[in-house]
Each structure stands twice: as structure tokens, then as C-alpha cells.
């Protein structure tokens, strides 16, 4: 069994064993507020019928191996939530681009740029 | 006809692209129906926004580690259960 | 700005979460591209009337309120009330709802450890987890090492967690591949006959309900 069989994707990792997985790192972190908000947006948008957990998973699974190696869990999630919302017609890439510029112009840090709650 | 609890089933050895919930390591393996979980949304349609697609029947299938890993099993009589949708199952006595 | 704008939780030590672990760095570091995306998507959803800031804050608060203590209370009830245990094993979601645990759409299967069988839960395809009963998963549950190895060498994985099973105990792995979520009902430790439900619940940790540990008295 190896990870490179045609059709097998990176997320589908059961049984690949020690190579290249290694020992389990039991160090744990709590989630940051922005990560919890990504999670909350997923729960709310899916409960309101804009997309499903399978839509979330589809976009995550379509990401290249590099995304899994270099981005954090909620960094991947926010991209999938965003992609699914655009597919559902909630906003366009252009609208999002303008909003992202507006957010960045507010300051240097998350705390400064997030007006929420 | 739904599968019955205890019936032997084989998972189809398919390799399509796209979103499916059948892990690679179980494809082509033989197990038995542990329980029938009834009808539920079809992930292969829901993933692509087809929320009006008909539901699918979901089963829990039980495998021996021997059936999955053969000689590589850590302990052959240990077991593994997984939830598998009916479109990935065939009777184990069907020609492979 | 305070170091962490956790408005709902300003009673915490600065920079520490309710569990005492450090938060992932966020508020103080330069705004990342993905944080910018989160803020922008959130504001667009509010502007378009899909949700509101209050609804998002409620959802975050609900998430913070879920912890392994909920699962532990269910386990302790099952240890002390055989009829509840029978209902829990027959229909996990209904039995949890009966205890006031908000299971919402979660479809729960409770698997019972016995001297013959030890259960352990993994999700090889993503990281399905009974969040309503245990809160958000620990990092290791989502990592490649746990997800890839548990289905092929569960005993080696359990040993890394410090759990060596007696000879003759079978391992039953549950790969959480689709709609169901799994909770392991551990065996009640010996020497706990005089304990009440609350004292028993205090013995039950998250890892025991995933199946990578067993409770001890």
C-alpha cells in the first residue's frame, strides 16, 4: 500500500502506517478566535442551506498535498467555506477582493482589523 | 433489496476522482454488514450542490484486520468497522 | 487592543484558554491572508443578511461551552443506571438528548468496552468527532500520524498513548467514515463502588472516550 497509487489522494490516508506518518505528536493547542469564527461560519452557512459538509470536504480534498503540509487546518477550512459560498452565489470573488482590501486597510493585526463582536 | 445484518459484502475496487466516503484501504475488501443505518443524504451528490438527489442507504460494515491487511495485520483477529454507502457494496459471492 | 479580544471570556488569564493551554497565536501577529479572508467573508455574510455578528458570537460561545465534561456525565450515568445504559447503546443521540446534552443533528453510536473488546475511534478521511459531547478535537486526532496508523497498527498507537491491553482483549477500530459519530463507553474502574455519579464523571477524560486511554480510580 502506498500513497502514490493513481486516484488515491492525500487526505485518504488510512493504513499508510509509519511511512511517512511517524510518531503521534500529542501536544495540543486551543483554537484561536478567528479559527472558531471560521468554524461558526461553516456551521451557520450549512445549517441555513448554503452548502453541505460534503461540499466543505470536497474543496478540502481537492487541495494539493502542499496545502496540507504548509497550511493549518482552519486556513484550509476558510478557503473551502469561501469557495462554497461563491459557488452558492452568496458573493463574487470581486466583492470578496474589495472587502479584503478594506479589512487590510484598518490596521496591522487581527485585533485591529476585525470589527466583529 | 437492502443487505441483511451478517451478510458478507465486498467493497467495489473503484478509483474515481471526486468526493467519496469510501476509504482507499477498504476498497475491494470483504466484510459483513454490522448494522443498517437507513437512508441518508448522498455525499457524492451533496458535495456538488445537488441537494435534491435521492438518498442512499448507509451501512456499517465490519472487517477482520486479516481481511484488510492479510499478512501485514498487527493482530489478525482484531476488527474494524466503517460506514459504507450502498453504491460501493456488492454481495461477496458476486464474481470479483 | 488587549492581547486577545476574547470578549466572552475576559475572566481568563491573559493569553490562556479555559483549559490552560496557550491559544494559537492570532491577535498580536500581523494579519495573515487567511485571517483577512475570515473577516471579509464574515462581514459579507452579515451585510447580505445570511447571519449576524450576534449569531456568530453565539455559535462561538456554544462551541466554547462544549467540553469532554458532557461526555463524561453521559458515561457516569451509564455506569450507574443500567436502563439508561441500555438506551444509550440502542440510540446514542436519543439518550444524550434525554440528559439535556444538545445533540442537534449528531447521530451518535456508543460503543462499549468489555474485558473481551476495546474500542478506539479514528477518522481516516477527515476528522469527524463527536463535538457536541467532547468539544473540538485535540490536534493529534486530526494529524496524519494518528489517522493513517490507527487502522493498521492500533495496538502500537495505543501503546504510544501509554495503553497496553491485556492478552485476549480484541481491538475494535471504528473508522468514522460518514454520518455517524462515536463515543467509547469505557469500563467502570474497580474500586469505585461507593462513588456517586459526579465523582465517577470526574474519572472520565476525553482520551478514554476516544478509546486511547482507560479511566482509573
PDB file of C-alpha atoms in Angstrom, chain A residues 29-93:
ATOM      1  CA  UNK A  29      -3.324  23.852  21.277  1.00  0.00           C
ATOM      2  CA  UNK A  30      -6.575  25.594  21.872  1.00  0.00           C
ATOM      3  CA  UNK A  31      -8.223  27.265  18.962  1.00  0.00           C
ATOM      4  CA  UNK A  32      -7.834  30.970  18.270  1.00  0.00           C
ATOM      5  CA  UNK A  33     -10.876  33.192  17.975  1.00  0.00           C
ATOM      6  CA  UNK A  34     -10.511  33.574  14.206  1.00  0.00           C
ATOM      7  CA  UNK A  35     -10.424  29.772  13.873  1.00  0.00           C
ATOM      8  CA  UNK A  36     -13.577  29.391  15.946  1.00  0.00           C
ATOM      9  CA  UNK A  37     -15.237  32.001  13.788  1.00  0.00           C
ATOM     10  CA  UNK A  38     -14.381  30.042  10.643  1.00  0.00           C
ATOM     11  CA  UNK A  39     -15.962  27.026  12.280  1.00  0.00           C
ATOM     12  CA  UNK A  40     -19.012  29.065  13.265  1.00  0.00           C
ATOM     13  CA  UNK A  41     -19.422  30.377   9.709  1.00  0.00           C
ATOM     14  CA  UNK A  42     -19.359  26.808   8.406  1.00  0.00           C
ATOM     15  CA  UNK A  43     -21.958  25.647  10.928  1.00  0.00           C
ATOM     16  CA  UNK A  44     -24.239  28.632  10.261  1.00  0.00           C
ATOM     17  CA  UNK A  45     -23.946  28.618   6.466  1.00  0.00           C
ATOM     18  CA  UNK A  46     -24.547  24.874   6.272  1.00  0.00           C
ATOM     19  CA  UNK A  47     -27.450  24.925   8.735  1.00  0.00           C
ATOM     20  CA  UNK A  48     -29.035  27.650   6.602  1.00  0.00           C
ATOM     21  CA  UNK A  49     -28.687  25.502   3.494  1.00  0.00           C
ATOM     22  CA  UNK A  50     -25.998  27.389   1.561  1.00  0.00           C
ATOM     23  CA  UNK A  51     -23.823  24.297   1.282  1.00  0.00           C
ATOM     24  CA  UNK A  52     -23.212  20.963   2.957  1.00  0.00           C
ATOM     25  CA  UNK A  53     -20.432  19.342   4.941  1.00  0.00           C
ATOM     26  CA  UNK A  54     -19.769  17.274   1.829  1.00  0.00           C
ATOM     27  CA  UNK A  55     -19.234  20.481  -0.150  1.00  0.00           C
ATOM     28  CA  UNK A  56     -16.779  21.606   2.538  1.00  0.00           C
ATOM     29  CA  UNK A  57     -14.936  18.283   2.323  1.00  0.00           C
ATOM     30  CA  UNK A  58     -14.898  18.262  -1.490  1.00  0.00           C
ATOM     31  CA  UNK A  59     -12.947  21.514  -1.694  1.00  0.00           C
ATOM     32  CA  UNK A  60     -10.566  20.440   1.094  1.00  0.00           C
ATOM     33  CA  UNK A  61      -9.903  17.117  -0.626  1.00  0.00           C
ATOM     34  CA  UNK A  62      -9.266  18.814  -3.967  1.00  0.00           C
ATOM     35  CA  UNK A  63      -6.418  20.811  -2.413  1.00  0.00           C
ATOM     36  CA  UNK A  64      -2.899  19.734  -3.358  1.00  0.00           C
ATOM     37  CA  UNK A  65      -0.693  17.892  -0.902  1.00  0.00           C
ATOM     38  CA  UNK A  66       1.305  21.084  -0.440  1.00  0.00           C
ATOM     39  CA  UNK A  67      -1.726  22.791   1.137  1.00  0.00           C
ATOM     40  CA  UNK A  68      -1.923  20.046   3.769  1.00  0.00           C
ATOM     41  CA  UNK A  69       1.775  20.363   4.522  1.00  0.00           C
ATOM     42  CA  UNK A  70       2.029  24.142   4.699  1.00  0.00           C
ATOM     43  CA  UNK A  71      -1.381  25.464   5.818  1.00  0.00           C
ATOM     44  CA  UNK A  72      -3.167  24.984   9.102  1.00  0.00           C
ATOM     45  CA  UNK A  73      -6.487  23.207   9.495  1.00  0.00           C
ATOM     46  CA  UNK A  74      -8.600  26.362   9.654  1.00  0.00           C
ATOM     47  CA  UNK A  75      -6.555  28.058   6.924  1.00  0.00           C
ATOM     48  CA  UNK A  76      -7.758  25.253   4.655  1.00  0.00           C
ATOM     49  CA  UNK A  77     -11.276  25.495   6.084  1.00  0.00           C
ATOM     50  CA  UNK A  78     -11.666  29.215   5.453  1.00  0.00           C
ATOM     51  CA  UNK A  79     -10.732  28.668   1.802  1.00  0.00           C
ATOM     52  CA  UNK A  80     -13.281  25.891   1.453  1.00  0.00           C
ATOM     53  CA  UNK A  81     -16.045  27.865   3.181  1.00  0.00           C
ATOM     54  CA  UNK A  82     -15.280  30.794   0.880  1.00  0.00           C
ATOM     55  CA  UNK A  83     -15.233  28.644  -2.269  1.00  0.00           C
ATOM     56  CA  UNK A  84     -18.559  27.018  -1.344  1.00  0.00           C
ATOM     57  CA  UNK A  85     -20.197  30.381  -0.615  1.00  0.00           C
ATOM     58  CA  UNK A  86     -19.072  31.710  -4.002  1.00  0.00           C
ATOM     59  CA  UNK A  87     -20.431  28.602  -5.695  1.00  0.00           C
ATOM     60  CA  UNK A  88     -23.721  29.151  -3.845  1.00  0.00           C
ATOM     61  CA  UNK A  89     -23.849  32.681  -5.235  1.00  0.00           C
ATOM     62  CA  UNK A  90     -23.623  34.451  -1.879  1.00  0.00           C
ATOM     63  CA  UNK A  91     -20.843  36.765  -3.084  1.00  0.00           C
ATOM     64  CA  UNK A  92     -18.489  37.057  -6.038  1.00  0.00           C
ATOM     65  CA  UNK A  93     -14.683  36.907  -5.985  1.00  0.00           C
TER      66      UNK A  93
END
